[in-house]
Amino acid sequence: SSGITVTPECIEAFGKLKDEHKLQFVIYKLSDNLKNIVVDSTSDDPILDESGNPIKEPEDDYERFLSRLPENDGRYAVYEVKYMHEGGKREKVVFYSWVPEKTSIKHKMLYASSRSEVEQKLQGFVHVVQATESDDVLYDTIEKTLSNKFF
């Protein structure tokens, strides 16, 4: 264990996504003091520029989610993937461990060592995506994996 704790806000946001279906995604990050995992943003939060104005984001939820994963630092995330299978609509919660190559060595180690703690606290996702580059998080790939895994 890394000694990094998952804040109650993280668990609360996960509940809003998984149980209440009020959020499409939640992105988590290491706190600035590297002692906690905190909520970075959710699908409800606008992303603001330096002046505090909302920036234009992609319309599509998944594109918006991907646009918030930084190229040079790690994140954890949960996303409720909605897809069709045999004529029926399905929803599955997917956990993402996003640690791109450009992440600092220290952060790579902290994300690796705190992951099991985060997974333990966020109970109820059905699939884990370990990603180091955008090709690892393509929607079609994840949808296909879920379809194969559950049917």
mmCIF file of C-alpha atoms in Angstrom:
data_model
loop_
_atom_site.group_PDB
_atom_site.id
_atom_site.type_symbol
_atom_site.label_atom_id
_atom_site.label_comp_id
_atom_site.label_asym_id
_atom_site.label_seq_id
_atom_site.Cartn_x
_atom_site.Cartn_y
_atom_site.Cartn_z
ATOM 1 C CA SER A 1 0.000 0.000 0.000
ATOM 2 C CA SER A 2 1.151 3.506 -0.831
ATOM 3 C CA GLY A 3 -0.327 5.218 2.225
ATOM 4 C CA ILE A 4 -2.406 7.348 -0.149
ATOM 5 C CA THR A 5 -6.025 7.679 0.957
ATOM 6 C CA VAL A 6 -9.138 7.929 -1.165
ATOM 7 C CA THR A 7 -11.209 10.927 -0.058
ATOM 8 C CA PRO A 8 -14.918 10.513 0.782
ATOM 9 C CA GLU A 9 -15.743 12.818 -2.171
ATOM 10 C CA CYS A 10 -14.319 10.176 -4.500
ATOM 11 C CA ILE A 11 -16.650 7.511 -3.146
ATOM 12 C CA GLU A 12 -19.605 9.920 -3.169
ATOM 13 C CA ALA A 13 -19.016 10.847 -6.825
ATOM 14 C CA PHE A 14 -18.737 7.146 -7.717
ATOM 15 C CA GLY A 15 -22.118 6.528 -6.067
ATOM 16 C CA LYS A 16 -23.673 9.327 -8.112
ATOM 17 C CA LEU A 17 -22.427 7.601 -11.252
ATOM 18 C CA LYS A 18 -23.038 3.945 -10.400
ATOM 19 C CA ASP A 19 -26.133 3.996 -8.188
ATOM 20 C CA GLU A 20 -27.911 7.229 -9.060
ATOM 21 C CA HIS A 21 -26.860 7.414 -12.746
ATOM 22 C CA LYS A 22 -26.471 11.191 -12.365
ATOM 23 C CA LEU A 23 -22.943 11.302 -13.803
ATOM 24 C CA GLN A 24 -21.487 9.855 -16.991
ATOM 25 C CA PHE A 25 -17.890 9.896 -15.748
ATOM 26 C CA VAL A 26 -15.672 10.811 -12.821
ATOM 27 C CA ILE A 27 -11.947 11.523 -13.155
ATOM 28 C CA TYR A 28 -9.685 11.202 -10.117
ATOM 29 C CA LYS A 29 -6.130 12.419 -9.534
ATOM 30 C CA LEU A 30 -3.390 12.559 -6.923
ATOM 31 C CA SER A 31 -3.750 15.580 -4.648
ATOM 32 C CA ASP A 32 -1.076 18.275 -4.861
ATOM 33 C CA ASN A 33 0.523 17.030 -1.620
ATOM 34 C CA LEU A 34 0.499 13.442 -3.023
ATOM 35 C CA LYS A 35 -1.293 12.111 0.072
ATOM 36 C CA ASN A 36 -4.816 11.611 -1.302
ATOM 37 C CA ILE A 37 -6.784 10.621 -4.335
ATOM 38 C CA VAL A 38 -9.271 13.425 -5.064
ATOM 39 C CA VAL A 39 -11.948 14.172 -7.662
ATOM 40 C CA ASP A 40 -10.390 15.980 -10.622
ATOM 41 C CA SER A 41 -13.644 16.527 -12.523
ATOM 42 C CA THR A 42 -16.991 14.920 -13.324
ATOM 43 C CA SER A 43 -19.238 14.979 -16.378
ATOM 44 C CA ASP A 44 -21.258 17.727 -14.625
ATOM 45 C CA ASP A 45 -18.291 20.088 -14.220
ATOM 46 C CA PRO A 46 -17.471 22.611 -16.917
ATOM 47 C CA ILE A 47 -13.766 23.053 -17.613
ATOM 48 C CA LEU A 48 -12.792 26.695 -17.167
ATOM 49 C CA ASP A 49 -10.070 28.743 -18.833
ATOM 50 C CA GLU A 50 -7.706 31.094 -16.964
ATOM 51 C CA SER A 51 -10.421 33.799 -16.915
ATOM 52 C CA GLY A 52 -12.960 31.422 -15.400
ATOM 53 C CA ASN A 53 -15.020 31.019 -18.566
ATOM 54 C CA PRO A 54 -16.159 27.534 -19.649
ATOM 55 C CA ILE A 55 -14.101 26.226 -22.565
ATOM 56 C CA LYS A 56 -15.809 24.629 -25.563
ATOM 57 C CA GLU A 57 -15.681 20.872 -25.201
ATOM 58 C CA PRO A 58 -16.679 18.061 -27.578
ATOM 59 C CA GLU A 59 -20.435 17.331 -27.623
ATOM 60 C CA ASP A 60 -19.956 13.591 -27.323
ATOM 61 C CA ASP A 61 -19.616 12.439 -23.686
ATOM 62 C CA TYR A 62 -16.822 9.977 -24.386
ATOM 63 C CA GLU A 63 -14.855 12.503 -26.462
ATOM 64 C CA ARG A 64 -15.292 15.012 -23.642
ATOM 65 C CA PHE A 65 -14.056 12.418 -21.150
ATOM 66 C CA LEU A 66 -10.968 11.626 -23.252
ATOM 67 C CA SER A 67 -10.187 15.310 -23.775
ATOM 68 C CA ARG A 68 -9.806 15.662 -19.998
ATOM 69 C CA LEU A 69 -7.143 12.954 -19.634
ATOM 70 C CA PRO A 70 -3.795 14.790 -19.569
ATOM 71 C CA GLU A 71 -0.981 13.764 -21.897
ATOM 72 C CA ASN A 72 1.683 14.104 -19.198
ATOM 73 C CA ASP A 73 0.155 12.882 -15.932
ATOM 74 C CA GLY A 74 -1.807 9.979 -14.550
ATOM 75 C CA ARG A 75 -5.487 9.747 -13.665
ATOM 76 C CA TYR A 76 -7.972 7.181 -12.475
ATOM 77 C CA ALA A 77 -11.466 7.358 -13.876
ATOM 78 C CA VAL A 78 -14.804 5.600 -14.013
ATOM 79 C CA TYR A 79 -17.110 5.826 -17.005
ATOM 80 C CA GLU A 80 -20.573 4.365 -17.452
ATOM 81 C CA VAL A 81 -20.381 2.849 -20.905
ATOM 82 C CA LYS A 82 -23.782 2.609 -22.580
ATOM 83 C CA TYR A 83 -24.029 0.305 -25.547
ATOM 84 C CA MET A 84 -26.468 -1.813 -27.501
ATOM 85 C CA HIS A 85 -26.299 -5.584 -27.448
ATOM 86 C CA GLU A 86 -28.774 -7.852 -29.239
ATOM 87 C CA GLY A 87 -31.267 -5.027 -29.464
ATOM 88 C CA GLY A 88 -31.067 -4.130 -25.779
ATOM 89 C CA LYS A 89 -29.426 -1.164 -24.113
ATOM 90 C CA ARG A 90 -26.695 -2.085 -21.639
ATOM 91 C CA GLU A 91 -24.775 -0.019 -19.083
ATOM 92 C CA LYS A 92 -21.519 -1.094 -17.497
ATOM 93 C CA VAL A 93 -19.141 0.857 -15.285
ATOM 94 C CA VAL A 94 -15.541 0.725 -16.471
ATOM 95 C CA PHE A 95 -12.518 1.686 -14.347
ATOM 96 C CA TYR A 96 -9.600 3.410 -16.086
ATOM 97 C CA SER A 97 -6.022 3.589 -14.960
ATOM 98 C CA TRP A 98 -4.500 6.273 -17.196
ATOM 99 C CA VAL A 99 -0.719 6.609 -16.893
ATOM 100 C CA PRO A 100 0.785 7.951 -20.121
ATOM 101 C CA GLU A 101 4.494 7.606 -20.925
ATOM 102 C CA LYS A 102 5.154 11.294 -20.159
ATOM 103 C CA THR A 103 4.015 10.893 -16.530
ATOM 104 C CA SER A 104 6.882 11.562 -14.112
ATOM 105 C CA ILE A 105 8.568 8.481 -12.591
ATOM 106 C CA LYS A 106 7.382 9.491 -9.118
ATOM 107 C CA HIS A 107 3.769 9.829 -10.231
ATOM 108 C CA LYS A 108 3.948 6.551 -12.190
ATOM 109 C CA MET A 109 5.053 4.809 -8.995
ATOM 110 C CA LEU A 110 2.352 6.495 -6.900
ATOM 111 C CA TYR A 111 -0.407 5.652 -9.378
ATOM 112 C CA ALA A 112 0.801 2.045 -9.564
ATOM 113 C CA SER A 113 0.981 1.625 -5.787
ATOM 114 C CA SER A 114 -2.332 3.339 -4.961
ATOM 115 C CA ARG A 115 -4.448 1.636 -7.615
ATOM 116 C CA SER A 116 -5.571 -1.330 -5.511
ATOM 117 C CA GLU A 117 -6.690 1.061 -2.758
ATOM 118 C CA VAL A 118 -8.778 3.023 -5.255
ATOM 119 C CA GLU A 119 -10.263 -0.135 -6.798
ATOM 120 C CA GLN A 120 -11.166 -1.400 -3.319
ATOM 121 C CA LYS A 121 -13.014 1.791 -2.409
ATOM 122 C CA LEU A 122 -14.935 2.014 -5.687
ATOM 123 C CA GLN A 123 -16.864 -1.241 -5.678
ATOM 124 C CA GLY A 124 -19.010 -2.188 -8.643
ATOM 125 C CA PHE A 125 -17.138 -1.634 -11.892
ATOM 126 C CA VAL A 126 -16.988 -4.610 -14.222
ATOM 127 C CA HIS A 127 -13.910 -3.991 -16.324
ATOM 128 C CA VAL A 128 -10.508 -2.354 -15.938
ATOM 129 C CA VAL A 129 -8.744 -0.490 -18.733
ATOM 130 C CA GLN A 130 -5.019 0.072 -18.209
ATOM 131 C CA ALA A 131 -4.030 2.818 -20.582
ATOM 132 C CA THR A 132 -0.784 4.540 -21.500
ATOM 133 C CA GLU A 133 -1.914 6.096 -24.804
ATOM 134 C CA SER A 134 -5.097 7.158 -26.568
ATOM 135 C CA ASP A 135 -5.261 3.934 -28.612
ATOM 136 C CA ASP A 136 -5.860 2.048 -25.338
ATOM 137 C CA VAL A 137 -9.080 3.944 -24.646
ATOM 138 C CA LEU A 138 -10.866 3.876 -28.003
ATOM 139 C CA TYR A 139 -14.621 3.563 -27.424
ATOM 140 C CA ASP A 140 -15.107 0.837 -30.029
ATOM 141 C CA THR A 141 -12.442 -1.332 -28.406
ATOM 142 C CA ILE A 142 -13.996 -0.994 -24.968
ATOM 143 C CA GLU A 143 -17.520 -1.571 -26.263
ATOM 144 C CA LYS A 144 -16.344 -4.712 -28.078
ATOM 145 C CA THR A 145 -14.562 -5.964 -24.955
ATOM 146 C CA LEU A 146 -17.693 -5.480 -22.854
ATOM 147 C CA SER A 147 -19.895 -7.216 -25.409
ATOM 148 C CA ASN A 148 -17.537 -10.193 -25.527
ATOM 149 C CA LYS A 149 -17.067 -10.294 -21.774
ATOM 150 C CA PHE A 150 -20.742 -10.355 -20.826
ATOM 151 C CA PHE A 151 -22.464 -12.221 -23.604
#
